[in-house]
Backbone atoms as SQL, in Angstrom:
CREATE TABLE atoms (id INTEGER PRIMARY KEY, chain TEXT, resi INTEGER, resn TEXT, atom TEXT, x REAL, y REAL, z REAL);
INSERT INTO atoms VALUES
  (1, 'A', 1, 'GLY', 'N', 0.804, -1.183, 0.000),
  (2, 'A', 1, 'GLY', 'CA', 0.000, 0.000, 0.000),
  (3, 'A', 1, 'GLY', 'C', 0.852, 1.253, 0.000),
  (4, 'A', 2, 'ILE', 'N', 0.202, 2.372, -0.018),
  (5, 'A', 2, 'ILE', 'CA', 0.869, 3.665, 0.022),
  (6, 'A', 2, 'ILE', 'C', 1.027, 4.066, 1.476),
  (7, 'A', 3, 'GLU', 'N', 2.240, 4.469, 1.845),
  (8, 'A', 3, 'GLU', 'CA', 2.516, 4.842, 3.227),
  (9, 'A', 3, 'GLU', 'C', 1.579, 5.951, 3.678),
  (10, 'A', 4, 'GLY', 'N', 0.992, 5.780, 4.847),
  (11, 'A', 4, 'GLY', 'CA', 0.077, 6.765, 5.406),
  (12, 'A', 4, 'GLY', 'C', -1.342, 6.675, 4.876),
  (13, 'A', 5, 'SER', 'N', -1.644, 5.672, 4.062),
  (14, 'A', 5, 'SER', 'CA', -2.998, 5.539, 3.534),
  (15, 'A', 5, 'SER', 'C', -3.683, 4.330, 4.152),
  (16, 'A', 6, 'ASP', 'N', -4.990, 4.345, 4.117),
  (17, 'A', 6, 'ASP', 'CA', -5.791, 3.239, 4.631),
  (18, 'A', 6, 'ASP', 'C', -6.565, 2.605, 3.484),
  (19, 'A', 7, 'PHE', 'N', -6.584, 1.284, 3.469),
  (20, 'A', 7, 'PHE', 'CA', -7.378, 0.558, 2.476),
  (21, 'A', 7, 'PHE', 'C', -8.836, 0.678, 2.878),
  (22, 'A', 8, 'ILE', 'N', -9.691, 1.073, 1.945),
  (23, 'A', 8, 'ILE', 'CA', -11.104, 1.261, 2.265),
  (24, 'A', 8, 'ILE', 'C', -11.950, 0.134, 1.703),
  (25, 'A', 9, 'LYS', 'N', -11.950, -0.056, 0.382),
  (26, 'A', 9, 'LYS', 'CA', -12.754, -1.088, -0.264),
  (27, 'A', 9, 'LYS', 'C', -12.070, -1.550, -1.536),
  (28, 'A', 10, 'ALA', 'N', -12.323, -2.780, -1.907),
  (29, 'A', 10, 'ALA', 'CA', -11.869, -3.297, -3.191),
  (30, 'A', 10, 'ALA', 'C', -13.047, -3.295, -4.155),
  (31, 'A', 11, 'LEU', 'N', -12.785, -2.939, -5.395),
  (32, 'A', 11, 'LEU', 'CA', -13.804, -3.014, -6.437),
  (33, 'A', 11, 'LEU', 'C', -13.638, -4.354, -7.129),
  (34, 'A', 12, 'GLU', 'N', -14.563, -5.262, -6.885),
  (35, 'A', 12, 'GLU', 'CA', -14.468, -6.613, -7.427),
  (36, 'A', 12, 'GLU', 'C', -15.524, -6.823, -8.495),
  (37, 'A', 13, 'GLY', 'N', -15.135, -7.501, -9.569),
  (38, 'A', 13, 'GLY', 'CA', -16.078, -7.776, -10.634),
  (39, 'A', 13, 'GLY', 'C', -15.430, -7.791, -11.999),
  (40, 'A', 14, 'SER', 'N', -14.125, -7.556, -12.032),
  (41, 'A', 14, 'SER', 'CA', -13.389, -7.586, -13.282),
  (42, 'A', 14, 'SER', 'C', -12.348, -8.686, -13.201),
  (43, 'A', 15, 'ASP', 'N', -12.292, -9.531, -14.235),
  (44, 'A', 15, 'ASP', 'CA', -11.326, -10.627, -14.256),
  (45, 'A', 15, 'ASP', 'C', -10.067, -10.287, -15.037),
  (46, 'A', 16, 'CYS', 'N', -9.949, -9.050, -15.513),
  (47, 'A', 16, 'CYS', 'CA', -8.807, -8.670, -16.331),
  (48, 'A', 16, 'CYS', 'C', -7.960, -7.633, -15.598),
  (49, 'A', 17, 'SER', 'N', -6.875, -7.253, -16.232),
  (50, 'A', 17, 'SER', 'CA', -6.038, -6.180, -15.697),
  (51, 'A', 17, 'SER', 'C', -6.719, -4.849, -15.958),
  (52, 'A', 18, 'VAL', 'N', -6.874, -4.042, -14.922),
  (53, 'A', 18, 'VAL', 'CA', -7.427, -2.699, -15.076),
  (54, 'A', 18, 'VAL', 'C', -6.275, -1.789, -15.477),
  (55, 'A', 19, 'LEU', 'N', -6.434, -1.078, -16.594),
  (56, 'A', 19, 'LEU', 'CA', -5.357, -0.261, -17.138),
  (57, 'A', 19, 'LEU', 'C', -5.524, 1.227, -16.859),
  (58, 'A', 20, 'ASP', 'N', -6.747, 1.674, -16.556),
  (59, 'A', 20, 'ASP', 'CA', -6.968, 3.084, -16.237),
  (60, 'A', 20, 'ASP', 'C', -8.294, 3.226, -15.506),
  (61, 'A', 21, 'ILE', 'N', -8.391, 4.273, -14.687),
  (62, 'A', 21, 'ILE', 'CA', -9.645, 4.621, -14.017),
  (63, 'A', 21, 'ILE', 'C', -9.845, 6.128, -14.094),
  (64, 'A', 22, 'ALA', 'N', -11.085, 6.556, -13.961),
  (65, 'A', 22, 'ALA', 'CA', -11.421, 7.978, -13.919),
  (66, 'A', 22, 'ALA', 'C', -12.609, 8.167, -12.993),
  (67, 'A', 23, 'TRP', 'N', -12.558, 9.215, -12.192),
  (68, 'A', 23, 'TRP', 'CA', -13.677, 9.555, -11.332),
  (69, 'A', 23, 'TRP', 'C', -14.638, 10.426, -12.107),
  (70, 'A', 24, 'THR', 'N', -15.947, 10.240, -11.886),
  (71, 'A', 24, 'THR', 'CA', -16.927, 11.150, -12.457),
  (72, 'A', 24, 'THR', 'C', -16.855, 12.450, -11.664),
  (73, 'A', 25, 'PHE', 'N', -17.277, 13.543, -12.282),
  (74, 'A', 25, 'PHE', 'CA', -17.145, 14.848, -11.639),
  (75, 'A', 25, 'PHE', 'C', -18.008, 14.991, -10.393),
  (76, 'A', 26, 'ASP', 'N', -19.066, 14.201, -10.276),
  (77, 'A', 26, 'ASP', 'CA', -19.880, 14.250, -9.061),
  (78, 'A', 26, 'ASP', 'C', -19.249, 13.441, -7.931),
  (79, 'A', 27, 'GLY', 'N', -18.178, 12.687, -8.235),
  (80, 'A', 27, 'GLY', 'CA', -17.464, 11.928, -7.214),
  (81, 'A', 27, 'GLY', 'C', -18.187, 10.682, -6.728),
  (82, 'A', 28, 'GLN', 'N', -19.274, 10.285, -7.377),
  (83, 'A', 28, 'GLN', 'CA', -20.053, 9.150, -6.905),
  (84, 'A', 28, 'GLN', 'C', -19.727, 7.839, -7.608),
  (85, 'A', 29, 'ASN', 'N', -19.079, 7.917, -8.771),
  (86, 'A', 29, 'ASN', 'CA', -18.783, 6.719, -9.557),
  (87, 'A', 29, 'ASN', 'C', -17.352, 6.749, -10.079),
  (88, 'A', 30, 'ILE', 'N', -16.876, 5.575, -10.434),
  (89, 'A', 30, 'ILE', 'CA', -15.580, 5.427, -11.090),
  (90, 'A', 30, 'ILE', 'C', -15.814, 4.698, -12.397),
  (91, 'A', 31, 'LEU', 'N', -15.106, 5.107, -13.431),
  (92, 'A', 31, 'LEU', 'CA', -15.066, 4.393, -14.697),
  (93, 'A', 31, 'LEU', 'C', -13.756, 3.633, -14.743),
  (94, 'A', 32, 'SER', 'N', -13.774, 2.417, -15.259),
  (95, 'A', 32, 'SER', 'CA', -12.527, 1.675, -15.425),
  (96, 'A', 32, 'SER', 'C', -12.510, 1.046, -16.807),
  (97, 'A', 33, 'CYS', 'N', -11.307, 0.850, -17.324),
  (98, 'A', 33, 'CYS', 'CA', -11.154, 0.125, -18.575),
  (99, 'A', 33, 'CYS', 'C', -9.947, -0.788, -18.434),
  (100, 'A', 34, 'GLY', 'N', -9.934, -1.843, -19.229),
  (101, 'A', 34, 'GLY', 'CA', -8.868, -2.803, -19.035),
  (102, 'A', 34, 'GLY', 'C', -8.488, -3.599, -20.249),
  (103, 'A', 35, 'SER', 'N', -7.751, -4.644, -19.991),
  (104, 'A', 35, 'SER', 'CA', -7.176, -5.459, -21.053),
  (105, 'A', 35, 'SER', 'C', -8.228, -6.259, -21.830),
  (106, 'A', 36, 'ASP', 'N', -9.452, -6.328, -21.330),
  (107, 'A', 36, 'ASP', 'CA', -10.510, -7.032, -22.061),
  (108, 'A', 36, 'ASP', 'C', -11.328, -6.105, -22.961),
  (109, 'A', 37, 'GLY', 'N', -11.012, -4.795, -22.984),
  (110, 'A', 37, 'GLY', 'CA', -11.731, -3.835, -23.818),
  (111, 'A', 37, 'GLY', 'C', -13.088, -3.434, -23.272),
  (112, 'A', 38, 'VAL', 'N', -13.383, -3.780, -22.022),
  (113, 'A', 38, 'VAL', 'CA', -14.679, -3.483, -21.407),
  (114, 'A', 38, 'VAL', 'C', -14.559, -2.249, -20.515),
  (115, 'A', 39, 'ILE', 'N', -15.530, -1.329, -20.635),
  (116, 'A', 39, 'ILE', 'CA', -15.637, -0.175, -19.745),
  (117, 'A', 39, 'ILE', 'C', -16.631, -0.539, -18.656),
  (118, 'A', 40, 'ARG', 'N', -16.226, -0.339, -17.415),
  (119, 'A', 40, 'ARG', 'CA', -17.109, -0.628, -16.283),
  (120, 'A', 40, 'ARG', 'C', -17.352, 0.640, -15.486),
  (121, 'A', 41, 'THR', 'N', -18.585, 0.760, -14.982),
  (122, 'A', 41, 'THR', 'CA', -18.902, 1.837, -14.055),
  (123, 'A', 41, 'THR', 'C', -19.112, 1.225, -12.682),
  (124, 'A', 42, 'TRP', 'N', -18.616, 1.920, -11.667),
  (125, 'A', 42, 'TRP', 'CA', -18.649, 1.422, -10.286),
  (126, 'A', 42, 'TRP', 'C', -19.300, 2.456, -9.382),
  (127, 'A', 43, 'ASP', 'N', -20.122, 2.008, -8.482),
  (128, 'A', 43, 'ASP', 'CA', -20.714, 2.855, -7.448),
  (129, 'A', 43, 'ASP', 'C', -19.735, 2.902, -6.280),
  (130, 'A', 44, 'LEU', 'N', -19.258, 4.091, -5.931),
  (131, 'A', 44, 'LEU', 'CA', -18.278, 4.189, -4.855),
  (132, 'A', 44, 'LEU', 'C', -18.869, 3.936, -3.472),
  (133, 'A', 45, 'ARG', 'N', -20.161, 4.192, -3.291),
  (134, 'A', 45, 'ARG', 'CA', -20.773, 3.935, -1.974),
  (135, 'A', 45, 'ARG', 'C', -20.856, 2.452, -1.667),
  (136, 'A', 46, 'THR', 'N', -21.202, 1.648, -2.689),
  (137, 'A', 46, 'THR', 'CA', -21.395, 0.215, -2.465),
  (138, 'A', 46, 'THR', 'C', -20.212, -0.628, -2.930),
  (139, 'A', 47, 'ALA', 'N', -19.324, -0.028, -3.749),
  (140, 'A', 47, 'ALA', 'CA', -18.184, -0.728, -4.372),
  (141, 'A', 47, 'ALA', 'C', -18.649, -1.835, -5.322),
  (142, 'A', 48, 'LEU', 'N', -19.865, -1.700, -5.850),
  (143, 'A', 48, 'LEU', 'CA', -20.403, -2.690, -6.787),
  (144, 'A', 48, 'LEU', 'C', -20.370, -2.155, -8.215),
  (145, 'A', 49, 'PRO', 'N', -20.191, -3.050, -9.199),
  (146, 'A', 49, 'PRO', 'CA', -20.254, -2.599, -10.592),
  (147, 'A', 49, 'PRO', 'C', -21.693, -2.272, -10.978),
  (148, 'A', 50, 'LEU', 'N', -21.862, -1.189, -11.741),
  (149, 'A', 50, 'LEU', 'CA', -23.185, -0.767, -12.188),
  (150, 'A', 50, 'LEU', 'C', -23.474, -1.203, -13.610),
  (151, 'A', 51, 'GLU', 'N', -22.447, -1.163, -14.457),
  (152, 'A', 51, 'GLU', 'CA', -22.642, -1.434, -15.875),
  (153, 'A', 51, 'GLU', 'C', -21.318, -1.875, -16.482),
  (154, 'A', 52, 'ALA', 'N', -21.389, -2.709, -17.492),
  (155, 'A', 52, 'ALA', 'CA', -20.207, -3.124, -18.251),
  (156, 'A', 52, 'ALA', 'C', -20.548, -3.031, -19.733),
  (157, 'A', 53, 'ILE', 'N', -19.724, -2.325, -20.480),
  (158, 'A', 53, 'ILE', 'CA', -19.958, -2.110, -21.899),
  (159, 'A', 53, 'ILE', 'C', -18.745, -2.596, -22.675),
  (160, 'A', 54, 'GLU', 'N', -18.963, -3.489, -23.623),
  (161, 'A', 54, 'GLU', 'CA', -17.867, -3.942, -24.478),
  (162, 'A', 54, 'GLU', 'C', -17.559, -2.834, -25.474),
  (163, 'A', 55, 'ALA', 'N', -16.433, -2.167, -25.270),
  (164, 'A', 55, 'ALA', 'CA', -16.079, -1.024, -26.097),
  (165, 'A', 55, 'ALA', 'C', -15.164, -1.394, -27.247),
  (166, 'A', 56, 'HIS', 'N', -14.404, -2.450, -27.094),
  (167, 'A', 56, 'HIS', 'CA', -13.406, -2.794, -28.103),
  (168, 'A', 56, 'HIS', 'C', -13.012, -4.251, -27.923),
  (169, 'A', 57, 'SER', 'N', -12.542, -4.865, -29.000),
  (170, 'A', 57, 'SER', 'CA', -12.130, -6.268, -28.895),
  (171, 'A', 57, 'SER', 'C', -10.710, -6.416, -28.362),
  (172, 'A', 58, 'GLU', 'N', -9.991, -5.309, -28.253),
  (173, 'A', 58, 'GLU', 'CA', -8.628, -5.311, -27.716),
  (174, 'A', 58, 'GLU', 'C', -8.595, -4.526, -26.411),
  (175, 'A', 59, 'ARG', 'N', -7.406, -4.226, -25.961),
  (176, 'A', 59, 'ARG', 'CA', -7.239, -3.472, -24.718),
  (177, 'A', 59, 'ARG', 'C', -7.743, -2.039, -24.845),
  (178, 'A', 60, 'CYS', 'N', -8.250, -1.529, -23.761),
  (179, 'A', 60, 'CYS', 'CA', -8.620, -0.125, -23.636),
  (180, 'A', 60, 'CYS', 'C', -7.604, 0.488, -22.671),
  (181, 'A', 61, 'TRP', 'N', -6.753, 1.372, -23.168),
  (182, 'A', 61, 'TRP', 'CA', -5.625, 1.887, -22.374),
  (183, 'A', 61, 'TRP', 'C', -5.974, 3.079, -21.507),
  (184, 'A', 62, 'GLY', 'N', -6.954, 3.878, -21.895),
  (185, 'A', 62, 'GLY', 'CA', -7.239, 5.077, -21.119),
  (186, 'A', 62, 'GLY', 'C', -8.694, 5.477, -21.211),
  (187, 'A', 63, 'ILE', 'N', -9.142, 6.193, -20.181),
  (188, 'A', 63, 'ILE', 'CA', -10.533, 6.621, -20.125),
  (189, 'A', 63, 'ILE', 'C', -10.612, 7.933, -19.350),
  (190, 'A', 64, 'THR', 'N', -11.486, 8.848, -19.789),
  (191, 'A', 64, 'THR', 'CA', -11.727, 10.101, -19.086),
  (192, 'A', 64, 'THR', 'C', -13.216, 10.402, -19.112),
  (193, 'A', 65, 'ALA', 'N', -13.660, 11.236, -18.196),
  (194, 'A', 65, 'ALA', 'CA', -15.055, 11.681, -18.169),
  (195, 'A', 65, 'ALA', 'C', -15.058, 13.198, -18.087),
  (196, 'A', 66, 'ASN', 'N', -16.040, 13.842, -18.708),
  (197, 'A', 66, 'ASN', 'CA', -16.088, 15.300, -18.606),
  (198, 'A', 66, 'ASN', 'C', -17.153, 15.743, -17.612),
  (199, 'A', 67, 'LYS', 'N', -17.201, 17.053, -17.364),
  (200, 'A', 67, 'LYS', 'CA', -18.085, 17.564, -16.319),
  (201, 'A', 67, 'LYS', 'C', -19.534, 17.768, -16.746),
  (202, 'A', 68, 'VAL', 'N', -19.883, 17.412, -17.982),
  (203, 'A', 68, 'VAL', 'CA', -21.264, 17.546, -18.439),
  (204, 'A', 68, 'VAL', 'C', -22.176, 16.617, -17.654),
  (205, 'A', 69, 'GLY', 'N', -21.673, 15.457, -17.305),
  (206, 'A', 69, 'GLY', 'CA', -22.465, 14.493, -16.569),
  (207, 'A', 69, 'GLY', 'C', -21.885, 13.114, -16.734),
  (208, 'A', 70, 'PHE', 'N', -22.597, 12.153, -16.214),
  (209, 'A', 70, 'PHE', 'CA', -22.111, 10.787, -16.309),
  (210, 'A', 70, 'PHE', 'C', -22.923, 10.042, -17.342),
  (211, 'A', 71, 'SER', 'N', -22.316, 9.819, -18.462),
  (212, 'A', 71, 'SER', 'CA', -22.935, 9.045, -19.526),
  (213, 'A', 71, 'SER', 'C', -21.815, 8.479, -20.369),
  (214, 'A', 72, 'ILE', 'N', -22.007, 7.305, -20.884),
  (215, 'A', 72, 'ILE', 'CA', -20.959, 6.673, -21.663),
  (216, 'A', 72, 'ILE', 'C', -20.624, 7.491, -22.903),
  (217, 'A', 73, 'LYS', 'N', -21.566, 8.291, -23.393),
  (218, 'A', 73, 'LYS', 'CA', -21.269, 9.095, -24.580),
  (219, 'A', 73, 'LYS', 'C', -20.304, 10.233, -24.288),
  (220, 'A', 74, 'PHE', 'N', -20.086, 10.544, -23.027),
  (221, 'A', 74, 'PHE', 'CA', -19.139, 11.590, -22.653),
  (222, 'A', 74, 'PHE', 'C', -17.764, 11.048, -22.308),
  (223, 'A', 75, 'VAL', 'N', -17.523, 9.824, -22.632),
  (224, 'A', 75, 'VAL', 'CA', -16.248, 9.182, -22.306),
  (225, 'A', 75, 'VAL', 'C', -15.366, 9.142, -23.544),
  (226, 'A', 76, 'GLU', 'N', -14.107, 9.510, -23.375),
  (227, 'A', 76, 'GLU', 'CA', -13.141, 9.364, -24.446),
  (228, 'A', 76, 'GLU', 'C', -12.367, 8.089, -24.202),
  (229, 'A', 77, 'ILE', 'N', -12.247, 7.252, -25.222),
  (230, 'A', 77, 'ILE', 'CA', -11.525, 5.998, -25.103),
  (231, 'A', 77, 'ILE', 'C', -10.309, 6.076, -26.010),
  (232, 'A', 78, 'HIS', 'N', -9.147, 5.751, -25.475),
  (233, 'A', 78, 'HIS', 'CA', -7.916, 5.820, -26.241),
  (234, 'A', 78, 'HIS', 'C', -7.365, 4.424, -26.449),
  (235, 'A', 79, 'PHE', 'N', -7.312, 3.978, -27.683),
  (236, 'A', 79, 'PHE', 'CA', -6.775, 2.663, -28.014),
  (237, 'A', 79, 'PHE', 'C', -5.435, 2.834, -28.684),
  (238, 'A', 80, 'LEU', 'N', -4.485, 2.004, -28.311),
  (239, 'A', 80, 'LEU', 'CA', -3.165, 2.015, -28.953),
  (240, 'A', 80, 'LEU', 'C', -2.977, 0.769, -29.754);
């Protein structure tokens, strides 16, 4: 762990390597993407996955969300 930090919760529900995460601007959800090309949304209060969307057949290296709101259409996906 990181020195001086406390482990709070694990986000379980992905069987692949998570390559990037982004917080939504309201601070209530996290977006993740990984080596399976799936974008997942997570509820930070419950630490449960809310949705999984197959975005690509290869790895998804990066993900961001903008301040307009939380919707998959506002997500930029960067594939290498």
